[in-house]
């Protein structure tokens, strides 16, 4: 007999997967000074806009796209397409593509 599967509720309404390897290769590239990784800059912007608790940013291993001078992300609510975010992209522009979910 298998063990009981436990369900733990969260406040998240959205999950964003960001490739850690892409971020590491860029050595920054995002944020106001251009010295933050995309996940760090995204979390900072989410905190500033009051959405930090509703969107979970998770760094993953390589997602297989491996763009040059960009970071691959995947919106958990739209798994049919990955996004390659070029270094220097304003995080606010990225968040505009991730509209708040109810
Ligand atoms: S290194 Fe980031 S998708 Fe492969």
GROMACS .gro file of N, CA, C and O and ligand atoms in nm:
model
  412
    1UNK      N    1   0.084  -0.118   0.000
    1UNK     CA    2   0.000   0.000   0.000
    1UNK      C    3   0.089   0.125   0.000
    1UNK      O    4   0.184   0.133   0.076
    2UNK      N    5   0.057   0.220  -0.088
    2UNK     CA    6   0.140   0.341  -0.094
    2UNK      C    7   0.107   0.433   0.022
    2UNK      O    8   0.002   0.424   0.084
    3UNK      N    9   0.201   0.525   0.045
    3UNK     CA   10   0.182   0.619   0.156
    3UNK      C   11   0.088   0.730   0.114
    3UNK      O   12   0.069   0.756  -0.004
    4UNK      N   13   0.032   0.797   0.213
    4UNK     CA   14  -0.063   0.906   0.191
    4UNK      C   15   0.008   1.026   0.127
    4UNK      O   16   0.115   1.067   0.172
    5UNK      N   17  -0.050   1.080   0.022
    5UNK     CA   18   0.004   1.201  -0.040
    5UNK      C   19  -0.052   1.321   0.035
    5UNK      O   20  -0.173   1.335   0.052
    6UNK      N   21   0.038   1.410   0.079
    6UNK     CA   22  -0.002   1.526   0.158
    6UNK      C   23  -0.014   1.648   0.068
    6UNK      O   24   0.073   1.673  -0.015
    7UNK      N   25  -0.120   1.722   0.082
    7UNK     CA   26  -0.139   1.846   0.006
    7UNK      C   27  -0.117   1.965   0.099
    7UNK      O   28  -0.175   1.971   0.207
    8UNK      N   29  -0.031   2.058   0.056
    8UNK     CA   30  -0.002   2.176   0.137
    8UNK      C   31  -0.040   2.299   0.055
    8UNK      O   32   0.020   2.324  -0.050
    9UNK      N   33  -0.137   2.377   0.097
    9UNK     CA   34  -0.179   2.494   0.020
    9UNK      C   35  -0.073   2.604   0.022
    9UNK      O   36   0.003   2.615   0.119
   10UNK      N   37  -0.068   2.683  -0.085
   10UNK     CA   38   0.024   2.796  -0.092
   10UNK      C   39  -0.054   2.921  -0.132
   10UNK      O   40  -0.169   2.913  -0.175
   11UNK      N   41   0.012   3.036  -0.121
   11UNK     CA   42  -0.049   3.162  -0.165
   11UNK      C   43  -0.016   3.191  -0.311
   11UNK      O   44  -0.061   3.289  -0.368
   12UNK      N   45   0.066   3.106  -0.374
   12UNK     CA   46   0.111   3.133  -0.510
   12UNK      C   47  -0.002   3.117  -0.610
   12UNK      O   48  -0.081   3.024  -0.603
   13UNK      N   49  -0.005   3.208  -0.704
   13UNK     CA   50  -0.099   3.196  -0.814
   13UNK      C   51  -0.025   3.175  -0.946
   13UNK      O   52  -0.087   3.152  -1.048
   14UNK      N   53   0.108   3.187  -0.939
   14UNK     CA   54   0.189   3.178  -1.060
   14UNK      C   55   0.328   3.129  -1.023
   14UNK      O   56   0.381   3.164  -0.917
   15UNK      N   57   0.387   3.053  -1.113
   15UNK     CA   58   0.523   3.005  -1.093
   15UNK      C   59   0.604   3.038  -1.217
   15UNK      O   60   0.559   3.016  -1.329
   16UNK      N   61   0.722   3.095  -1.196
   16UNK     CA   62   0.812   3.125  -1.307
   16UNK      C   63   0.939   3.045  -1.285
   16UNK      O   64   1.002   3.054  -1.179
   17UNK      N   65   0.975   2.965  -1.385
   17UNK     CA   66   1.099   2.889  -1.379
   17UNK      C   67   1.205   2.967  -1.458
   17UNK      O   68   1.180   3.010  -1.571
   18UNK      N   69   1.320   2.989  -1.397
   18UNK     CA   70   1.429   3.062  -1.463
   18UNK      C   71   1.554   2.975  -1.463
   18UNK      O   72   1.591   2.919  -1.359
   19UNK      N   73   1.619   2.966  -1.578
   19UNK     CA   74   1.738   2.883  -1.591
   19UNK      C   75   1.855   2.944  -1.513
   19UNK      O   76   1.898   3.056  -1.541
   20UNK      N   77   1.903   2.870  -1.418
   20UNK     CA   78   2.014   2.917  -1.334
   20UNK      C   79   2.145   2.922  -1.414
   20UNK      O   80   2.228   3.009  -1.393
   21UNK      N   81   2.159   2.829  -1.507
   21UNK     CA   82   2.283   2.823  -1.587
   21UNK      C   83   2.295   2.945  -1.678
   21UNK      O   84   2.402   3.003  -1.693
   22UNK      N   85   2.182   2.985  -1.740
   22UNK     CA   86   2.182   3.107  -1.823
   22UNK      C   87   2.223   3.227  -1.738
   22UNK      O   88   2.305   3.309  -1.781
   23UNK      N   89   2.165   3.238  -1.619
   23UNK     CA   90   2.195   3.351  -1.531
   23UNK      C   91   2.342   3.353  -1.494
   23UNK      O   92   2.406   3.459  -1.493
   24UNK      N   93   2.395   3.236  -1.466
   24UNK     CA   94   2.536   3.227  -1.426
   24UNK      C   95   2.628   3.270  -1.539
   24UNK      O   96   2.727   3.339  -1.519
   25UNK      N   97   2.591   3.234  -1.663
   25UNK     CA   98   2.675   3.270  -1.778
   25UNK      C   99   2.676   3.421  -1.802
   25UNK      O  100   2.773   3.475  -1.852
   26UNK      N  101   2.566   3.489  -1.766
   26UNK     CA  102   2.556   3.633  -1.791
   26UNK      C  103   2.629   3.718  -1.688
   26UNK      O  104   2.662   3.833  -1.715
   27UNK      N  105   2.649   3.668  -1.568
   27UNK     CA  106   2.710   3.747  -1.460
   27UNK      C  107   2.635   3.877  -1.439
   27UNK      O  108   2.693   3.985  -1.441
   28UNK      N  109   2.505   3.869  -1.421
   28UNK     CA  110   2.423   3.990  -1.400
   28UNK      C  111   2.342   4.018  -1.524
   28UNK      O  112   2.290   3.927  -1.587
   29UNK      N  113   2.335   4.148  -1.560
   29UNK     CA  114   2.264   4.185  -1.682
   29UNK      C  115   2.127   4.242  -1.661
   29UNK      O  116   2.064   4.291  -1.755
   30UNK      N  117   2.078   4.239  -1.536
   30UNK     CA  118   1.943   4.289  -1.510
   30UNK      C  119   1.944   4.380  -1.388
   30UNK      O  120   2.044   4.389  -1.317
   31UNK      N  121   1.831   4.447  -1.366
   31UNK     CA  122   1.820   4.539  -1.253
   31UNK      C  123   1.866   4.677  -1.292
   31UNK      O  124   1.920   4.697  -1.401
   32UNK      N  125   1.846   4.775  -1.203
   32UNK     CA  126   1.877   4.914  -1.234
   32UNK      C  127   2.024   4.937  -1.270
   32UNK      O  128   2.055   5.020  -1.355
   33UNK      N  129   2.113   4.864  -1.206
   33UNK     CA  130   2.256   4.880  -1.232
   33UNK      C  131   2.308   4.778  -1.333
   33UNK      O  132   2.425   4.781  -1.369
   34UNK      N  133   2.222   4.684  -1.369
   34UNK     CA  134   2.264   4.580  -1.462
   34UNK      C  135   2.354   4.475  -1.400
   34UNK      O  136   2.422   4.401  -1.471
   35UNK      N  137   2.355   4.469  -1.268
   35UNK     CA  138   2.446   4.376  -1.201
   35UNK      C  139   2.374   4.262  -1.128
   35UNK      O  140   2.437   4.185  -1.057
   36UNK      N  141   2.243   4.251  -1.149
   36UNK     CA  142   2.167   4.146  -1.082
   36UNK      C  143   2.132   4.035  -1.180
   36UNK      O  144   2.115   4.059  -1.300
   37UNK      N  145   2.118   3.914  -1.125
   37UNK     CA  146   2.069   3.804  -1.209
   37UNK      C  147   1.921   3.830  -1.235
   37UNK      O  148   1.856   3.906  -1.162
   38UNK      N  149   1.867   3.765  -1.337
   38UNK     CA  150   1.726   3.786  -1.368
   38UNK      C  151   1.635   3.743  -1.251
   38UNK      O  152   1.546   3.819  -1.214
   39UNK      N  153   1.658   3.625  -1.191
   39UNK     CA  154   1.571   3.589  -1.078
   39UNK      C  155   1.578   3.690  -0.964
   39UNK      O  156   1.475   3.725  -0.905
   40UNK      N  157   1.698   3.740  -0.933
   40UNK     CA  158   1.713   3.838  -0.825
   40UNK      C  159   1.638   3.967  -0.861
   40UNK      O  160   1.565   4.023  -0.780
   41UNK      N  161   1.658   4.017  -0.982
   41UNK     CA  162   1.592   4.140  -1.025
   41UNK      C  163   1.440   4.121  -1.028
   41UNK      O  164   1.364   4.212  -0.991
   42UNK      N  165   1.397   4.003  -1.069
   42UNK     CA  166   1.253   3.974  -1.074
   42UNK      C  167   1.193   3.974  -0.934
   42UNK      O  168   1.088   4.035  -0.909
   43UNK      N  169   1.261   3.910  -0.841
   43UNK     CA  170   1.212   3.907  -0.703
   43UNK      C  171   1.208   4.047  -0.643
   43UNK      O  172   1.114   4.083  -0.572
   44UNK      N  173   1.309   4.128  -0.672
   44UNK     CA  174   1.313   4.265  -0.620
   44UNK      C  175   1.195   4.346  -0.675
   44UNK      O  176   1.127   4.417  -0.601
   45UNK      N  177   1.170   4.333  -0.804
   45UNK     CA  178   1.059   4.406  -0.867
   45UNK      C  179   0.924   4.356  -0.814
   45UNK      O  180   0.833   4.436  -0.789
   46UNK      N  181   0.913   4.225  -0.796
   46UNK     CA  182   0.788   4.170  -0.743
   46UNK      C  183   0.762   4.222  -0.601
   46UNK      O  184   0.648   4.255  -0.566
   47UNK      N  185   0.868   4.231  -0.522
   47UNK     CA  186   0.854   4.283  -0.386
   47UNK      C  187   0.810   4.430  -0.392
   47UNK      O  188   0.721   4.471  -0.317
   48UNK      N  189   0.870   4.507  -0.481
   48UNK     CA  190   0.838   4.650  -0.492
   48UNK      C  191   0.694   4.672  -0.538
   48UNK      O  192   0.633   4.773  -0.505
   49UNK      N  193   0.641   4.577  -0.615
   49UNK     CA  194   0.504   4.594  -0.667
   49UNK      C  195   0.401   4.516  -0.585
   49UNK      O  196   0.285   4.508  -0.624
   50UNK      N  197   0.445   4.456  -0.474
   50UNK     CA  198   0.351   4.386  -0.386
   50UNK      C  199   0.304   4.252  -0.440
   50UNK      O  200   0.202   4.201  -0.395
   51UNK      N  201   0.378   4.193  -0.535
   51UNK     CA  202   0.336   4.065  -0.593
   51UNK      C  203   0.429   3.951  -0.552
   51UNK      O  204   0.419   3.841  -0.604
   52UNK      N  205   0.519   3.976  -0.459
   52UNK     CA  206   0.621   3.877  -0.423
   52UNK      C  207   0.559   3.750  -0.367
   52UNK      O  208   0.610   3.641  -0.389
   53UNK      N  209   0.449   3.761  -0.295
   53UNK     CA  210   0.387   3.643  -0.234
   53UNK      C  211   0.302   3.564  -0.332
   53UNK      O  212   0.271   3.447  -0.306
   54UNK      N  213   0.263   3.624  -0.442
   54UNK     CA  214   0.174   3.553  -0.534
   54UNK      C  215   0.249   3.486  -0.650
   54UNK      O  216   0.197   3.393  -0.711
   55UNK      N  217   0.369   3.533  -0.680
   55UNK     CA  218   0.446   3.472  -0.788
   55UNK      C  219   0.573   3.410  -0.729
   55UNK      O  220   0.651   3.476  -0.662
   56UNK      N  221   0.590   3.283  -0.754
   56UNK     CA  222   0.707   3.211  -0.704
   56UNK      C  223   0.808   3.199  -0.818
   56UNK      O  224   0.775   3.149  -0.926
   57UNK      N  225   0.930   3.248  -0.795
   57UNK     CA  226   1.037   3.238  -0.894
   57UNK      C  227   1.129   3.125  -0.851
   57UNK      O  228   1.183   3.126  -0.740
   58UNK      N  229   1.144   3.027  -0.935
   58UNK     CA  230   1.225   2.910  -0.904
   58UNK      C  231   1.337   2.898  -1.007
   58UNK      O  232   1.312   2.900  -1.127
   59UNK      N  233   1.460   2.887  -0.958
   59UNK     CA  234   1.573   2.867  -1.049
   59UNK      C  235   1.586   2.718  -1.077
   59UNK      O  236   1.578   2.635  -0.987
   60UNK      N  237   1.605   2.685  -1.204
   60UNK     CA  238   1.612   2.545  -1.246
   60UNK      C  239   1.746   2.517  -1.315
   60UNK      O  240   1.822   2.609  -1.342
   61UNK      N  241   1.765   2.392  -1.347
   61UNK     CA  242   1.879   2.356  -1.432
   61UNK      C  243   1.844   2.397  -1.575
   61UNK      O  244   1.737   2.451  -1.601
   62UNK      N  245   1.933   2.367  -1.668
   62UNK     CA  246   1.916   2.404  -1.808
   62UNK      C  247   1.779   2.358  -1.861
   62UNK      O  248   1.740   2.243  -1.841
   63UNK      N  249   1.711   2.449  -1.929
   63UNK     CA  250   1.581   2.417  -1.987
   63UNK      C  251   1.593   2.373  -2.133
   63UNK      O  252   1.494   2.345  -2.198
   64UNK      N  253   1.716   2.371  -2.186
   64UNK     CA  254   1.740   2.318  -2.319
   64UNK      C  255   1.738   2.419  -2.432
   64UNK      O  256   1.767   2.385  -2.545
   65UNK      N  257   1.705   2.545  -2.403
   65UNK     CA  258   1.701   2.647  -2.509
   65UNK      C  259   1.838   2.711  -2.527
   65UNK      O  260   1.880   2.737  -2.640
   66UNK      N  261   1.904   2.742  -2.419
   66UNK     CA  262   2.042   2.793  -2.415
   66UNK      C  263   2.066   2.913  -2.509
   66UNK      O  264   2.151   2.907  -2.599
   67UNK      N  265   1.993   3.023  -2.489
   67UNK     CA  266   2.015   3.141  -2.575
   67UNK      C  267   2.146   3.212  -2.539
   67UNK      O  268   2.195   3.199  -2.428
   68UNK      N  269   2.199   3.287  -2.635
   68UNK     CA  270   2.320   3.366  -2.607
   68UNK      C  271   2.276   3.502  -2.552
   68UNK      O  272   2.183   3.564  -2.602
   69UNK      N  273   2.344   3.549  -2.448
   69UNK     CA  274   2.318   3.679  -2.385
   69UNK      C  275   2.171   3.696  -2.343
   69UNK      O  276   2.114   3.803  -2.359
   70UNK      N  277   2.111   3.589  -2.297
   70UNK     CA  278   1.972   3.593  -2.252
   70UNK      C  279   1.951   3.483  -2.149
   70UNK      O  280   2.036   3.395  -2.132
   71UNK      N  281   1.838   3.492  -2.080
   71UNK     CA  282   1.802   3.391  -1.980
   71UNK      C  283   1.669   3.328  -2.020
   71UNK      O  284   1.573   3.399  -2.053
   72UNK      N  285   1.664   3.196  -2.017
   72UNK     CA  286   1.542   3.125  -2.051
   72UNK      C  287   1.451   3.119  -1.928
   72UNK      O  288   1.497   3.084  -1.819
   73UNK      N  289   1.324   3.155  -1.948
   73UNK     CA  290   1.227   3.139  -1.841
   73UNK      C  291   1.106   3.066  -1.896
   73UNK      O  292   1.083   3.060  -2.018
   74UNK      N  293   1.029   3.013  -1.804
   74UNK     CA  294   0.906   2.943  -1.841
   74UNK      C  295   0.798   2.987  -1.743
   74UNK      O  296   0.815   2.975  -1.621
   75UNK      N  297   0.689   3.040  -1.797
   75UNK     CA  298   0.574   3.077  -1.716
   75UNK      C  299   0.495   2.949  -1.689
   75UNK      O  300   0.447   2.885  -1.784
   76UNK      N  301   0.482   2.912  -1.564
   76UNK     CA  302   0.414   2.789  -1.529
   76UNK      C  303   0.269   2.785  -1.575
   76UNK      O  304   0.211   2.677  -1.591
   77UNK      N  305   0.209   2.901  -1.599
   77UNK     CA  306   0.071   2.905  -1.647
   77UNK      C  307   0.063   2.896  -1.798
   77UNK      O  308  -0.046   2.890  -1.853
   78UNK      N  309   0.178   2.901  -1.865
   78UNK     CA  310   0.180   2.890  -2.011
   78UNK      C  311   0.297   2.800  -2.051
   78UNK      O  312   0.395   2.846  -2.112
   79UNK      N  313   0.290   2.673  -2.017
   79UNK     CA  314   0.405   2.584  -2.041
   79UNK      C  315   0.429   2.551  -2.188
   79UNK      O  316   0.527   2.484  -2.220
   80UNK      N  317   0.347   2.604  -2.276
   80UNK     CA  318   0.364   2.575  -2.419
   80UNK      C  319   0.472   2.657  -2.485
   80UNK      O  320   0.504   2.634  -2.601
   81UNK      N  321   0.531   2.756  -2.414
   81UNK     CA  322   0.633   2.840  -2.476
   81UNK      C  323   0.733   2.886  -2.371
   81UNK      O  324   0.695   2.924  -2.260
   82UNK      N  325   0.861   2.880  -2.409
   82UNK     CA  326   0.965   2.934  -2.322
   82UNK      C  327   0.999   3.074  -2.374
   82UNK      O  328   0.981   3.103  -2.492
   83UNK      N  329   1.049   3.158  -2.285
   83UNK     CA  330   1.087   3.294  -2.323
   83UNK      C  331   1.238   3.310  -2.303
   83UNK      O  332   1.291   3.268  -2.200
   84UNK      N  333   1.305   3.369  -2.401
   84UNK     CA  334   1.447   3.403  -2.386
   84UNK      C  335   1.452   3.553  -2.358
   84UNK      O  336   1.418   3.634  -2.444
   85UNK      N  337   1.491   3.589  -2.237
   85UNK     CA  338   1.490   3.729  -2.195
   85UNK      C  339   1.631   3.786  -2.213
   85UNK      O  340   1.724   3.749  -2.141
   86UNK      N  341   1.649   3.878  -2.309
   86UNK     CA  342   1.782   3.933  -2.335
   86UNK      C  343   1.833   4.014  -2.216
   86UNK      O  344   1.754   4.080  -2.147
   87UNK      N  345   1.964   4.009  -2.193
   87UNK     CA  346   2.026   4.091  -2.088
   87UNK      C  347   1.989   4.237  -2.113
   87UNK      O  348   1.986   4.282  -2.228
   88UNK      N  349   1.960   4.309  -2.006
   88UNK     CA  350   1.925   4.449  -2.017
   88UNK      C  351   1.776   4.475  -2.028
   88UNK      O  352   1.733   4.590  -2.022
   89UNK      N  353   1.697   4.371  -2.046
   89UNK     CA  354   1.552   4.388  -2.051
   89UNK      C  355   1.502   4.445  -1.919
   89UNK      O  356   1.546   4.401  -1.812
   90UNK      N  357   1.412   4.542  -1.926
   90UNK     CA  358   1.353   4.596  -1.803
   90UNK      C  359   1.263   4.490  -1.742
   90UNK      O  360   1.177   4.434  -1.812
   91UNK      N  361   1.282   4.465  -1.615
   91UNK     CA  362   1.203   4.362  -1.548
   91UNK      C  363   1.055   4.400  -1.548
   91UNK      O  364   0.969   4.313  -1.555
   92UNK      N  365   1.025   4.529  -1.544
   92UNK     CA  366   0.886   4.574  -1.549
   92UNK      C  367   0.821   4.528  -1.681
   92UNK      O  368   0.703   4.491  -1.684
   93UNK      N  369   0.899   4.530  -1.790
   93UNK     CA  370   0.846   4.483  -1.919
   93UNK      C  371   0.817   4.333  -1.914
   93UNK      O  372   0.718   4.287  -1.971
   94UNK      N  373   0.903   4.260  -1.846
   94UNK     CA  374   0.880   4.116  -1.832
   94UNK      C  375   0.755   4.090  -1.748
   94UNK      O  376   0.672   4.007  -1.783
   95UNK      N  377   0.741   4.164  -1.639
   95UNK     CA  378   0.624   4.145  -1.552
   95UNK      C  379   0.494   4.179  -1.625
   95UNK      O  380   0.390   4.123  -1.595
   96UNK      N  381   0.501   4.269  -1.721
   96UNK     CA  382   0.382   4.303  -1.800
   96UNK      C  383   0.334   4.181  -1.879
   96UNK      O  384   0.216   4.170  -1.912
   97UNK      N  385   0.429   4.090  -1.910
   97UNK     CA  386   0.391   3.966  -1.981
   97UNK      C  387   0.339   3.859  -1.887
   97UNK      O  388   0.298   3.753  -1.931
   98UNK      N  389   0.349   3.885  -1.757
   98UNK     CA  390   0.302   3.792  -1.656
   98UNK      C  391   0.190   3.859  -1.578
   98UNK      O  392   0.208   3.899  -1.464
   99UNK      N  393   0.074   3.873  -1.639
   99UNK     CA  394  -0.033   3.946  -1.571
   99UNK      C  395  -0.076   3.874  -1.443
   99UNK      O  396  -0.065   3.752  -1.434
  100UNK      N  397  -0.121   3.953  -1.342
  100UNK     CA  398  -0.165   3.892  -1.218
  100UNK      C  399  -0.279   3.794  -1.242
  100UNK      O  400  -0.368   3.818  -1.326
  101UNK      N  401  -0.275   3.683  -1.175
  101UNK     CA  402  -0.381   3.581  -1.185
  101UNK      C  403  -0.470   3.594  -1.061
  101UNK      O  404  -0.424   3.633  -0.955
  102UNK      N  405  -0.596   3.558  -1.075
  102UNK     CA  406  -0.685   3.569  -0.957
  102UNK      C  407  -0.647   3.469  -0.849
  102UNK      O  408  -0.588   3.371  -0.870
  103LIG     S1  409   2.175   2.714  -2.024
  103LIG    FE1  410   1.984   2.808  -1.985
  103LIG     S2  411   1.847   2.701  -2.110
  103LIG    FE2  412   2.032   2.595  -2.130
   0.00000   0.00000   0.00000
